[in-house]
């Protein structure tokens, strides 16, 4: 076990001495968690294979899932990528620093382990002052996946990071809760038209305004309808973002969703199970369950995104056996929220109505 040092910093004007202490850990091959505007990342020197190996080990992350490499200026992109297509320039101008990750053909300067042996690299410039200061003071690109144990909901506060990684990493820069709450949008530019591999903090609608045609990878909108009897079988293979309890996602028009959730609660109660409902401000009043939490108003998908991972973690503390979640509108960040809910459910999706 390592001693994980917590360095509290102001999120807008971080204490430079603390950032330098963290940067010196990165330069020596250590692991530092830090806030970005999306979620907390777990950083390692992207050009140091041993550091990146330690990163995978600390998170228990499968070695075939590469991290995103974070930079603080656009010149670094040209060192990491072999080719920067013209539409990338437009996107970097429009969205960087910000929650958009671009996938490029990679250059030879990048160690194989950092890109999990792929011939591409995912790069982003985060918008958070602490993240930018850490990268700058480290003087190297920082590989940073989300700072959670693989499979768990991503961390949106330093406490979430410590819950998963205390004793497994060297330090954490605690800059308070993150603003956006879901990870960056991952966009593949090696295909034409560009394709979203993961919906996230930059809405699809905004990308289309800049690029025109943008496709969603079929995986992004993947759903598999399961009959109710089968929703209890463990879909562990596809689980991500998962709290301890089984998540069941109910999709459809709001009134039909509410009716289905009420009937699911009755079924679980007959089986002596504790049930949580992940509702919205407009609907939460209507449920009688062991625990009811609201993601926020259905008219404010940004707030729902900001609350999602925290609420999934809070349900763990309530010891519920099942979490029944309402679907949410898929415009803006709602697409990312729905994608995370579907994955969290292991595709235990019920179509209501
Ligand atoms: P995380 O770092 O936990 O936010 O996850 C990083 C995401 O970026 C994962 O979904 C990866 O599969 C994806 N990613 C990283 N590198 C690449 C790449 N070269 N091509 C496509 N996706 C990537
Ligand atoms: Mg992650």
mmCIF file of C-alpha atoms and ligand atoms in Angstrom:
data_model
loop_
_atom_site.group_PDB
_atom_site.id
_atom_site.type_symbol
_atom_site.label_atom_id
_atom_site.label_comp_id
_atom_site.label_asym_id
_atom_site.label_seq_id
_atom_site.Cartn_x
_atom_site.Cartn_y
_atom_site.Cartn_z
ATOM 1 C CA UNK A 1 0.000 0.000 0.000
ATOM 2 C CA UNK A 2 1.175 3.472 -0.847
ATOM 3 C CA UNK A 3 0.396 6.547 1.166
ATOM 4 C CA UNK A 4 -1.898 8.633 -1.074
ATOM 5 C CA UNK A 5 -1.189 12.321 -0.464
ATOM 6 C CA UNK A 6 -4.189 14.659 -0.768
ATOM 7 C CA UNK A 7 -3.270 18.126 -2.059
ATOM 8 C CA UNK A 8 -6.218 20.509 -1.746
ATOM 9 C CA UNK A 9 -6.129 23.278 -4.333
ATOM 10 C CA UNK A 10 -8.339 26.121 -5.462
ATOM 11 C CA UNK A 11 -10.032 24.952 -8.652
ATOM 12 C CA UNK A 12 -9.589 28.278 -10.464
ATOM 13 C CA UNK A 13 -6.246 29.455 -9.037
ATOM 14 C CA UNK A 14 -4.386 26.364 -7.875
ATOM 15 C CA UNK A 15 -1.435 26.819 -5.505
ATOM 16 C CA UNK A 16 1.561 26.458 -7.822
ATOM 17 C CA UNK A 17 3.726 24.775 -5.147
ATOM 18 C CA UNK A 18 1.200 21.948 -4.776
ATOM 19 C CA UNK A 19 0.879 21.598 -8.540
ATOM 20 C CA UNK A 20 4.693 21.431 -8.783
ATOM 21 C CA UNK A 21 4.813 18.729 -6.112
ATOM 22 C CA UNK A 22 2.279 16.724 -8.131
ATOM 23 C CA UNK A 23 4.168 17.368 -11.386
ATOM 24 C CA UNK A 24 7.392 16.109 -9.839
ATOM 25 C CA UNK A 25 5.604 12.829 -8.976
ATOM 26 C CA UNK A 26 4.462 12.525 -12.610
ATOM 27 C CA UNK A 27 7.999 13.171 -13.884
ATOM 28 C CA UNK A 28 9.353 10.417 -11.609
ATOM 29 C CA UNK A 29 6.886 7.920 -13.070
ATOM 30 C CA UNK A 30 4.250 8.171 -10.303
ATOM 31 C CA UNK A 31 0.468 8.428 -10.436
ATOM 32 C CA UNK A 32 -1.516 11.580 -9.637
ATOM 33 C CA UNK A 33 -5.298 11.990 -9.799
ATOM 34 C CA UNK A 34 -6.514 15.437 -10.811
ATOM 35 C CA UNK A 35 -9.759 17.222 -11.652
ATOM 36 C CA UNK A 36 -10.768 17.992 -15.210
ATOM 37 C CA UNK A 37 -13.994 19.710 -16.263
ATOM 38 C CA UNK A 38 -15.494 16.271 -17.056
ATOM 39 C CA UNK A 39 -14.459 13.799 -14.309
ATOM 40 C CA UNK A 40 -11.285 13.187 -12.257
ATOM 41 C CA UNK A 41 -8.459 11.665 -14.283
ATOM 42 C CA UNK A 42 -5.621 9.432 -13.076
ATOM 43 C CA UNK A 43 -2.466 10.818 -14.628
ATOM 44 C CA UNK A 44 0.843 9.242 -15.613
ATOM 45 C CA UNK A 45 3.659 10.361 -17.916
ATOM 46 C CA UNK A 46 2.311 9.268 -21.321
ATOM 47 C CA UNK A 47 5.843 8.806 -22.680
ATOM 48 C CA UNK A 48 7.027 6.551 -19.810
ATOM 49 C CA UNK A 49 5.951 2.920 -20.413
ATOM 50 C CA UNK A 50 6.567 1.885 -16.780
ATOM 51 C CA UNK A 51 4.395 4.719 -15.496
ATOM 52 C CA UNK A 52 1.609 3.796 -17.904
ATOM 53 C CA UNK A 53 1.831 0.138 -16.855
ATOM 54 C CA UNK A 54 1.451 1.235 -13.218
ATOM 55 C CA UNK A 55 -1.581 3.265 -14.289
ATOM 56 C CA UNK A 56 -3.315 0.226 -15.764
ATOM 57 C CA UNK A 57 -2.461 -1.794 -12.640
ATOM 58 C CA UNK A 58 -3.725 0.795 -10.167
ATOM 59 C CA UNK A 59 -7.085 0.990 -11.953
ATOM 60 C CA UNK A 60 -7.194 -2.774 -12.703
ATOM 61 C CA UNK A 61 -7.926 -1.641 -16.241
ATOM 62 C CA UNK A 62 -7.793 -4.176 -19.078
ATOM 63 C CA UNK A 63 -4.588 -3.571 -21.046
ATOM 64 C CA UNK A 64 -6.487 -3.414 -24.339
ATOM 65 C CA UNK A 65 -8.337 -0.219 -23.389
ATOM 66 C CA UNK A 66 -6.012 2.752 -23.972
ATOM 67 C CA UNK A 67 -6.196 5.978 -21.939
ATOM 68 C CA UNK A 68 -6.693 9.439 -23.397
ATOM 69 C CA UNK A 69 -3.516 11.512 -23.626
ATOM 70 C CA UNK A 70 -3.922 15.047 -22.257
ATOM 71 C CA UNK A 71 -2.011 18.056 -23.584
ATOM 72 C CA UNK A 72 -1.954 21.751 -22.694
ATOM 73 C CA UNK A 73 -1.053 23.199 -26.067
ATOM 74 C CA UNK A 74 -1.850 22.344 -29.649
ATOM 75 C CA UNK A 75 1.810 21.914 -30.674
ATOM 76 C CA UNK A 76 1.950 18.729 -28.601
ATOM 77 C CA UNK A 77 -0.717 17.213 -30.836
ATOM 78 C CA UNK A 78 1.677 17.383 -33.756
ATOM 79 C CA UNK A 79 4.273 15.418 -31.763
ATOM 80 C CA UNK A 80 1.820 12.705 -30.755
ATOM 81 C CA UNK A 81 -0.109 12.388 -34.014
ATOM 82 C CA UNK A 82 1.374 11.433 -37.337
ATOM 83 C CA UNK A 83 -1.422 13.077 -39.253
ATOM 84 C CA UNK A 84 -3.646 15.956 -38.226
ATOM 85 C CA UNK A 85 -6.458 16.220 -40.790
ATOM 86 C CA UNK A 86 -7.898 19.660 -41.699
ATOM 87 C CA UNK A 87 -11.184 19.039 -39.897
ATOM 88 C CA UNK A 88 -9.167 18.512 -36.676
ATOM 89 C CA UNK A 89 -7.906 22.095 -36.867
ATOM 90 C CA UNK A 90 -11.485 23.331 -37.057
ATOM 91 C CA UNK A 91 -12.507 21.194 -34.101
ATOM 92 C CA UNK A 92 -9.539 22.150 -31.937
ATOM 93 C CA UNK A 93 -10.265 25.820 -32.607
ATOM 94 C CA UNK A 94 -13.937 25.427 -31.797
ATOM 95 C CA UNK A 95 -13.800 23.082 -28.787
ATOM 96 C CA UNK A 96 -10.355 23.127 -27.138
ATOM 97 C CA UNK A 97 -9.668 23.395 -24.355
ATOM 98 C CA UNK A 98 -12.778 21.342 -23.641
ATOM 99 C CA UNK A 99 -14.503 17.965 -23.373
ATOM 100 C CA UNK A 100 -13.681 16.673 -26.862
ATOM 101 C CA UNK A 101 -11.185 13.856 -27.476
ATOM 102 C CA UNK A 102 -9.860 13.416 -31.011
ATOM 103 C CA UNK A 103 -8.508 10.141 -32.368
ATOM 104 C CA UNK A 104 -5.514 10.507 -34.721
ATOM 105 C CA UNK A 105 -3.015 8.249 -36.438
ATOM 106 C CA UNK A 106 -0.256 8.064 -33.856
ATOM 107 C CA UNK A 107 3.430 8.932 -34.193
ATOM 108 C CA UNK A 108 6.348 6.681 -33.205
ATOM 109 C CA UNK A 109 7.242 8.817 -30.185
ATOM 110 C CA UNK A 110 4.351 7.260 -28.280
ATOM 111 C CA UNK A 111 5.084 3.988 -26.406
ATOM 112 C CA UNK A 112 2.961 1.015 -27.501
ATOM 113 C CA UNK A 113 1.487 0.513 -24.059
ATOM 114 C CA UNK A 114 0.062 4.064 -24.014
ATOM 115 C CA UNK A 115 -2.080 3.270 -27.056
ATOM 116 C CA UNK A 116 -2.625 -0.411 -26.202
ATOM 117 C CA UNK A 117 -0.785 -1.390 -29.380
ATOM 118 C CA UNK A 118 -3.177 0.540 -31.663
ATOM 119 C CA UNK A 119 -1.974 2.663 -34.556
ATOM 120 C CA UNK A 120 -4.128 5.551 -33.329
ATOM 121 C CA UNK A 121 -4.001 7.841 -30.293
ATOM 122 C CA UNK A 122 -6.794 9.668 -28.445
ATOM 123 C CA UNK A 123 -5.826 13.231 -27.453
ATOM 124 C CA UNK A 124 -7.571 16.032 -25.643
ATOM 125 C CA UNK A 125 -6.854 19.432 -24.111
ATOM 126 C CA UNK A 126 -8.854 19.734 -20.890
ATOM 127 C CA UNK A 127 -10.391 23.028 -19.787
ATOM 128 C CA UNK A 128 -9.733 22.800 -16.049
ATOM 129 C CA UNK A 129 -7.089 25.199 -14.618
ATOM 130 C CA UNK A 130 -5.703 22.454 -12.310
ATOM 131 C CA UNK A 131 -5.382 19.945 -15.160
ATOM 132 C CA UNK A 132 -3.724 22.485 -17.450
ATOM 133 C CA UNK A 133 -1.299 23.604 -14.723
ATOM 134 C CA UNK A 134 -0.351 19.998 -13.927
ATOM 135 C CA UNK A 135 0.391 19.163 -17.573
ATOM 136 C CA UNK A 136 2.364 22.389 -18.021
ATOM 137 C CA UNK A 137 4.474 21.870 -14.883
ATOM 138 C CA UNK A 138 5.084 18.217 -15.767
ATOM 139 C CA UNK A 139 6.462 19.269 -19.171
ATOM 140 C CA UNK A 140 5.016 16.174 -20.836
ATOM 141 C CA UNK A 141 1.726 14.811 -22.123
ATOM 142 C CA UNK A 142 -0.265 13.030 -19.421
ATOM 143 C CA UNK A 143 -2.088 9.756 -20.034
ATOM 144 C CA UNK A 144 -5.222 9.942 -17.928
ATOM 145 C CA UNK A 145 -8.166 7.584 -17.868
ATOM 146 C CA UNK A 146 -10.920 8.265 -15.361
ATOM 147 C CA UNK A 147 -9.606 7.891 -11.777
ATOM 148 C CA UNK A 148 -11.878 5.026 -10.733
ATOM 149 C CA UNK A 149 -11.399 1.269 -10.477
ATOM 150 C CA UNK A 150 -12.285 -0.223 -13.871
ATOM 151 C CA UNK A 151 -16.003 -0.945 -14.122
ATOM 152 C CA UNK A 152 -17.080 1.536 -11.413
ATOM 153 C CA UNK A 153 -18.878 4.832 -12.000
ATOM 154 C CA UNK A 154 -16.386 7.556 -12.929
ATOM 155 C CA UNK A 155 -15.328 9.888 -10.086
ATOM 156 C CA UNK A 156 -16.703 13.421 -9.971
ATOM 157 C CA UNK A 157 -15.079 14.331 -6.632
ATOM 158 C CA UNK A 158 -11.817 13.632 -4.810
ATOM 159 C CA UNK A 159 -13.745 11.490 -2.296
ATOM 160 C CA UNK A 160 -14.890 9.197 -5.107
ATOM 161 C CA UNK A 161 -11.259 8.818 -6.191
ATOM 162 C CA UNK A 162 -10.174 7.949 -2.642
ATOM 163 C CA UNK A 163 -13.039 5.443 -2.280
ATOM 164 C CA UNK A 164 -11.589 3.490 -5.213
ATOM 165 C CA UNK A 165 -7.866 4.239 -5.243
ATOM 166 C CA UNK A 166 -6.687 5.269 -1.761
ATOM 167 C CA UNK A 167 -3.363 3.486 -1.164
ATOM 168 C CA UNK A 168 -2.995 2.591 -4.862
ATOM 169 C CA UNK A 169 -1.845 5.988 -6.194
ATOM 170 C CA UNK A 170 0.735 8.556 -5.074
ATOM 171 C CA UNK A 171 -1.317 11.731 -4.846
ATOM 172 C CA UNK A 172 -4.545 13.495 -5.646
ATOM 173 C CA UNK A 173 -5.053 17.151 -6.438
ATOM 174 C CA UNK A 174 -8.412 17.893 -4.827
ATOM 175 C CA UNK A 175 -10.047 20.761 -6.710
ATOM 176 C CA UNK A 176 -13.629 20.076 -5.609
ATOM 177 C CA UNK A 177 -16.445 18.537 -7.646
ATOM 178 C CA UNK A 178 -16.210 18.481 -11.445
ATOM 179 C CA UNK A 179 -18.511 20.660 -13.533
ATOM 180 C CA UNK A 180 -19.697 18.491 -16.432
ATOM 181 C CA UNK A 181 -19.840 15.105 -14.722
ATOM 182 C CA UNK A 182 -19.630 12.807 -17.755
ATOM 183 C CA UNK A 183 -16.451 12.029 -19.692
ATOM 184 C CA UNK A 184 -15.353 13.699 -22.925
ATOM 185 C CA UNK A 185 -16.863 12.937 -26.307
ATOM 186 C CA UNK A 186 -14.499 10.659 -28.272
ATOM 187 C CA UNK A 187 -14.474 11.445 -31.989
ATOM 188 C CA UNK A 188 -12.704 9.321 -34.595
ATOM 189 C CA UNK A 189 -11.273 11.458 -37.397
ATOM 190 C CA UNK A 190 -9.580 8.593 -39.202
ATOM 191 C CA UNK A 191 -12.885 7.834 -40.960
ATOM 192 C CA UNK A 192 -15.082 9.977 -43.194
ATOM 193 C CA UNK A 193 -17.524 11.218 -42.032
ATOM 194 C CA UNK A 194 -16.108 11.559 -38.500
ATOM 195 C CA UNK A 195 -17.617 9.114 -36.045
ATOM 196 C CA UNK A 196 -18.493 9.485 -32.356
ATOM 197 C CA UNK A 197 -17.049 6.495 -30.478
ATOM 198 C CA UNK A 198 -18.287 7.715 -27.103
ATOM 199 C CA UNK A 199 -20.879 10.441 -26.505
ATOM 200 C CA UNK A 200 -19.776 12.860 -23.784
ATOM 201 C CA UNK A 201 -19.343 16.456 -22.705
ATOM 202 C CA UNK A 202 -19.358 17.934 -26.230
ATOM 203 C CA UNK A 203 -22.860 17.442 -27.683
ATOM 204 C CA UNK A 204 -23.310 15.754 -31.065
ATOM 205 C CA UNK A 205 -25.370 18.754 -32.192
ATOM 206 C CA UNK A 206 -22.396 21.083 -31.589
ATOM 207 C CA UNK A 207 -20.049 18.811 -33.577
ATOM 208 C CA UNK A 208 -22.505 18.739 -36.485
ATOM 209 C CA UNK A 209 -22.636 22.541 -36.512
ATOM 210 C CA UNK A 210 -18.884 22.631 -37.127
ATOM 211 C CA UNK A 211 -18.364 19.539 -39.307
ATOM 212 C CA UNK A 212 -21.705 18.997 -40.996
ATOM 213 C CA UNK A 213 -21.980 15.233 -41.180
ATOM 214 C CA UNK A 214 -21.012 13.292 -38.050
ATOM 215 C CA UNK A 215 -22.021 9.649 -37.480
ATOM 216 C CA UNK A 216 -22.640 7.771 -34.266
ATOM 217 C CA UNK A 217 -20.835 4.449 -33.966
ATOM 218 C CA UNK A 218 -23.468 1.673 -33.686
ATOM 219 C CA UNK A 219 -22.010 0.774 -30.257
ATOM 220 C CA UNK A 220 -22.905 4.237 -28.929
ATOM 221 C CA UNK A 221 -26.608 3.654 -29.315
ATOM 222 C CA UNK A 222 -26.486 -0.095 -28.674
ATOM 223 C CA UNK A 223 -29.393 -1.446 -26.716
ATOM 224 C CA UNK A 224 -30.725 -4.888 -26.254
ATOM 225 C CA UNK A 225 -34.260 -5.382 -25.193
ATOM 226 C CA UNK A 226 -34.674 -8.052 -22.549
ATOM 227 C CA UNK A 227 -37.884 -9.557 -21.182
ATOM 228 C CA UNK A 228 -38.471 -8.764 -17.491
ATOM 229 C CA UNK A 229 -37.755 -12.342 -16.328
ATOM 230 C CA UNK A 230 -34.276 -12.151 -17.787
ATOM 231 C CA UNK A 231 -33.318 -8.775 -16.369
ATOM 232 C CA UNK A 232 -31.992 -10.369 -13.218
ATOM 233 C CA UNK A 233 -29.422 -12.532 -14.963
ATOM 234 C CA UNK A 234 -25.994 -10.997 -14.448
ATOM 235 C CA UNK A 235 -24.880 -9.084 -17.533
ATOM 236 C CA UNK A 236 -21.444 -8.666 -16.002
ATOM 237 C CA UNK A 237 -19.582 -8.973 -19.258
ATOM 238 C CA UNK A 238 -20.789 -5.629 -20.523
ATOM 239 C CA UNK A 239 -20.893 -3.823 -17.204
ATOM 240 C CA UNK A 240 -19.367 -0.366 -16.927
ATOM 241 C CA UNK A 241 -20.088 2.535 -14.647
ATOM 242 C CA UNK A 242 -21.769 -0.024 -12.447
ATOM 243 C CA UNK A 243 -22.779 0.419 -8.837
ATOM 244 C CA UNK A 244 -23.017 -2.743 -6.675
ATOM 245 C CA UNK A 245 -26.764 -3.106 -7.154
ATOM 246 C CA UNK A 246 -28.245 -4.309 -10.389
ATOM 247 C CA UNK A 247 -29.458 -1.416 -12.565
ATOM 248 C CA UNK A 248 -32.617 -1.745 -14.670
ATOM 249 C CA UNK A 249 -33.224 0.992 -17.212
ATOM 250 C CA UNK A 250 -36.817 1.656 -18.240
ATOM 251 C CA UNK A 251 -37.163 3.452 -21.564
ATOM 252 C CA UNK A 252 -40.173 5.057 -23.229
ATOM 253 C CA UNK A 253 -42.672 7.878 -22.795
ATOM 254 C CA UNK A 254 -42.629 9.322 -19.265
ATOM 255 C CA UNK A 255 -46.080 8.126 -18.181
ATOM 256 C CA UNK A 256 -45.443 4.569 -19.436
ATOM 257 C CA UNK A 257 -42.014 4.559 -17.766
ATOM 258 C CA UNK A 258 -43.578 5.597 -14.450
ATOM 259 C CA UNK A 259 -46.222 2.865 -14.633
ATOM 260 C CA UNK A 260 -43.610 0.207 -15.426
ATOM 261 C CA UNK A 261 -41.334 1.350 -12.602
ATOM 262 C CA UNK A 262 -44.206 1.229 -10.095
ATOM 263 C CA UNK A 263 -45.001 -2.323 -11.104
ATOM 264 C CA UNK A 264 -41.314 -3.311 -10.875
ATOM 265 C CA UNK A 265 -41.164 -1.895 -7.337
ATOM 266 C CA UNK A 266 -44.135 -4.079 -6.334
ATOM 267 C CA UNK A 267 -42.482 -7.136 -7.854
ATOM 268 C CA UNK A 268 -39.234 -6.502 -5.981
ATOM 269 C CA UNK A 269 -41.053 -5.859 -2.705
ATOM 270 C CA UNK A 270 -42.855 -9.178 -3.048
ATOM 271 C CA UNK A 271 -39.383 -10.725 -3.237
ATOM 272 C CA UNK A 272 -38.290 -8.825 -0.106
ATOM 273 C CA UNK A 273 -35.782 -6.780 -2.060
ATOM 274 C CA UNK A 274 -34.720 -3.216 -1.335
ATOM 275 C CA UNK A 275 -35.394 -1.014 -4.362
ATOM 276 C CA UNK A 276 -33.960 2.354 -5.342
ATOM 277 C CA UNK A 277 -35.425 4.529 -8.061
ATOM 278 C CA UNK A 278 -33.336 6.951 -10.110
ATOM 279 C CA UNK A 279 -36.052 9.435 -11.039
ATOM 280 C CA UNK A 280 -36.247 13.047 -12.194
ATOM 281 C CA UNK A 281 -37.582 16.191 -10.487
ATOM 282 C CA UNK A 282 -40.843 15.935 -12.420
ATOM 283 C CA UNK A 283 -41.515 12.322 -11.403
ATOM 284 C CA UNK A 284 -39.756 11.588 -8.098
ATOM 285 C CA UNK A 285 -42.826 12.493 -5.991
ATOM 286 C CA UNK A 286 -44.857 9.687 -7.586
ATOM 287 C CA UNK A 287 -42.733 6.733 -6.445
ATOM 288 C CA UNK A 288 -42.991 4.838 -3.217
ATOM 289 C CA UNK A 289 -39.730 2.872 -2.959
ATOM 290 C CA UNK A 290 -36.981 2.228 -0.375
ATOM 291 C CA UNK A 291 -34.857 5.033 -1.808
ATOM 292 C CA UNK A 292 -35.824 7.617 -4.430
ATOM 293 C CA UNK A 293 -33.210 9.967 -5.880
ATOM 294 C CA UNK A 294 -33.634 12.593 -8.569
ATOM 295 C CA UNK A 295 -31.124 13.187 -11.344
ATOM 296 C CA UNK A 296 -32.526 16.697 -11.799
ATOM 297 C CA UNK A 297 -35.097 18.281 -14.042
ATOM 298 C CA UNK A 298 -35.871 16.564 -17.350
ATOM 299 C CA UNK A 299 -35.527 20.023 -18.905
ATOM 300 C CA UNK A 300 -31.914 20.334 -17.761
ATOM 301 C CA UNK A 301 -29.826 17.501 -19.206
ATOM 302 C CA UNK A 302 -26.606 19.268 -18.169
ATOM 303 C CA UNK A 303 -27.595 19.029 -14.502
ATOM 304 C CA UNK A 304 -28.548 15.377 -14.962
ATOM 305 C CA UNK A 305 -25.085 14.671 -16.413
ATOM 306 C CA UNK A 306 -23.428 16.463 -13.498
ATOM 307 C CA UNK A 307 -25.345 14.375 -10.929
ATOM 308 C CA UNK A 308 -25.321 10.934 -12.571
ATOM 309 C CA UNK A 309 -22.128 9.262 -11.292
ATOM 310 C CA UNK A 310 -22.448 10.721 -7.781
ATOM 311 C CA UNK A 311 -25.973 9.331 -7.458
ATOM 312 C CA UNK A 312 -24.938 5.885 -8.727
ATOM 313 C CA UNK A 313 -22.251 5.835 -6.023
ATOM 314 C CA UNK A 314 -24.712 7.072 -3.374
ATOM 315 C CA UNK A 315 -27.017 4.136 -4.092
ATOM 316 C CA UNK A 316 -24.144 1.818 -3.086
ATOM 317 C CA UNK A 317 -24.283 3.294 0.410
ATOM 318 C CA UNK A 318 -28.029 2.649 0.642
ATOM 319 C CA UNK A 319 -27.569 -1.109 0.221
ATOM 320 C CA UNK A 320 -30.333 -1.457 -2.325
ATOM 321 C CA UNK A 321 -30.635 -4.707 -4.289
ATOM 322 C CA UNK A 322 -31.845 -3.022 -7.455
ATOM 323 C CA UNK A 323 -31.819 0.468 -8.941
ATOM 324 C CA UNK A 324 -34.607 1.156 -11.403
ATOM 325 C CA UNK A 325 -33.717 4.129 -13.607
ATOM 326 C CA UNK A 326 -35.861 6.288 -15.864
ATOM 327 C CA UNK A 327 -34.644 7.000 -19.376
ATOM 328 C CA UNK A 328 -33.892 10.672 -20.071
ATOM 329 C CA UNK A 329 -34.141 12.843 -23.197
ATOM 330 C CA UNK A 330 -31.219 12.176 -25.566
ATOM 331 C CA UNK A 331 -30.549 15.686 -26.787
ATOM 332 C CA UNK A 332 -27.325 17.483 -25.746
ATOM 333 C CA UNK A 333 -25.563 15.733 -22.863
ATOM 334 C CA UNK A 334 -28.626 13.492 -22.506
ATOM 335 C CA UNK A 335 -27.122 11.184 -25.130
ATOM 336 C CA UNK A 336 -24.080 10.631 -22.897
ATOM 337 C CA UNK A 337 -26.294 10.108 -19.829
ATOM 338 C CA UNK A 338 -28.382 7.476 -21.628
ATOM 339 C CA UNK A 339 -25.263 5.729 -22.943
ATOM 340 C CA UNK A 340 -23.841 5.512 -19.375
ATOM 341 C CA UNK A 341 -27.160 4.293 -17.973
ATOM 342 C CA UNK A 342 -27.426 1.589 -20.625
ATOM 343 C CA UNK A 343 -23.904 0.406 -19.887
ATOM 344 C CA UNK A 344 -24.430 0.640 -16.121
ATOM 345 C CA UNK A 345 -27.450 -1.612 -16.560
ATOM 346 C CA UNK A 346 -25.448 -4.195 -18.508
ATOM 347 C CA UNK A 347 -28.173 -3.620 -21.105
ATOM 348 C CA UNK A 348 -30.940 -4.626 -18.709
ATOM 349 C CA UNK A 349 -33.339 -2.396 -20.605
ATOM 350 C CA UNK A 350 -37.114 -2.596 -20.442
ATOM 351 C CA UNK A 351 -39.208 -0.855 -23.067
ATOM 352 C CA UNK A 352 -42.257 0.616 -21.358
ATOM 353 C CA UNK A 353 -45.618 1.033 -23.061
HETATM 354 P P1 LIG B 1 -11.350 6.968 -20.026
HETATM 355 O O1 LIG B 1 -9.904 7.318 -20.153
HETATM 356 O O2 LIG B 1 -11.629 6.086 -18.863
HETATM 357 O O3 LIG B 1 -12.232 8.170 -20.129
HETATM 358 O O4 LIG B 1 -11.621 6.123 -21.326
HETATM 359 C C1 LIG B 1 -10.958 6.494 -22.502
HETATM 360 C C2 LIG B 1 -11.816 6.204 -23.665
HETATM 361 O O5 LIG B 1 -11.147 6.557 -24.864
HETATM 362 C C3 LIG B 1 -12.135 4.739 -23.755
HETATM 363 O O6 LIG B 1 -13.476 4.592 -24.162
HETATM 364 C C4 LIG B 1 -11.164 4.270 -24.816
HETATM 365 O O7 LIG B 1 -11.629 3.107 -25.460
HETATM 366 C C5 LIG B 1 -11.104 5.468 -25.742
HETATM 367 N N1 LIG B 1 -9.856 5.495 -26.513
HETATM 368 C C6 LIG B 1 -8.605 5.702 -26.060
HETATM 369 N N2 LIG B 1 -7.696 5.610 -27.065
HETATM 370 C C7 LIG B 1 -8.396 5.346 -28.179
HETATM 371 C C8 LIG B 1 -8.035 5.146 -29.555
HETATM 372 N N3 LIG B 1 -6.779 5.189 -29.961
HETATM 373 N N4 LIG B 1 -9.035 4.889 -30.423
HETATM 374 C C9 LIG B 1 -10.308 4.844 -30.008
HETATM 375 N N5 LIG B 1 -10.716 5.024 -28.740
HETATM 376 C C10 LIG B 1 -9.773 5.274 -27.828
HETATM 377 MG MG1 LIG B 2 -13.167 5.426 -17.625
#
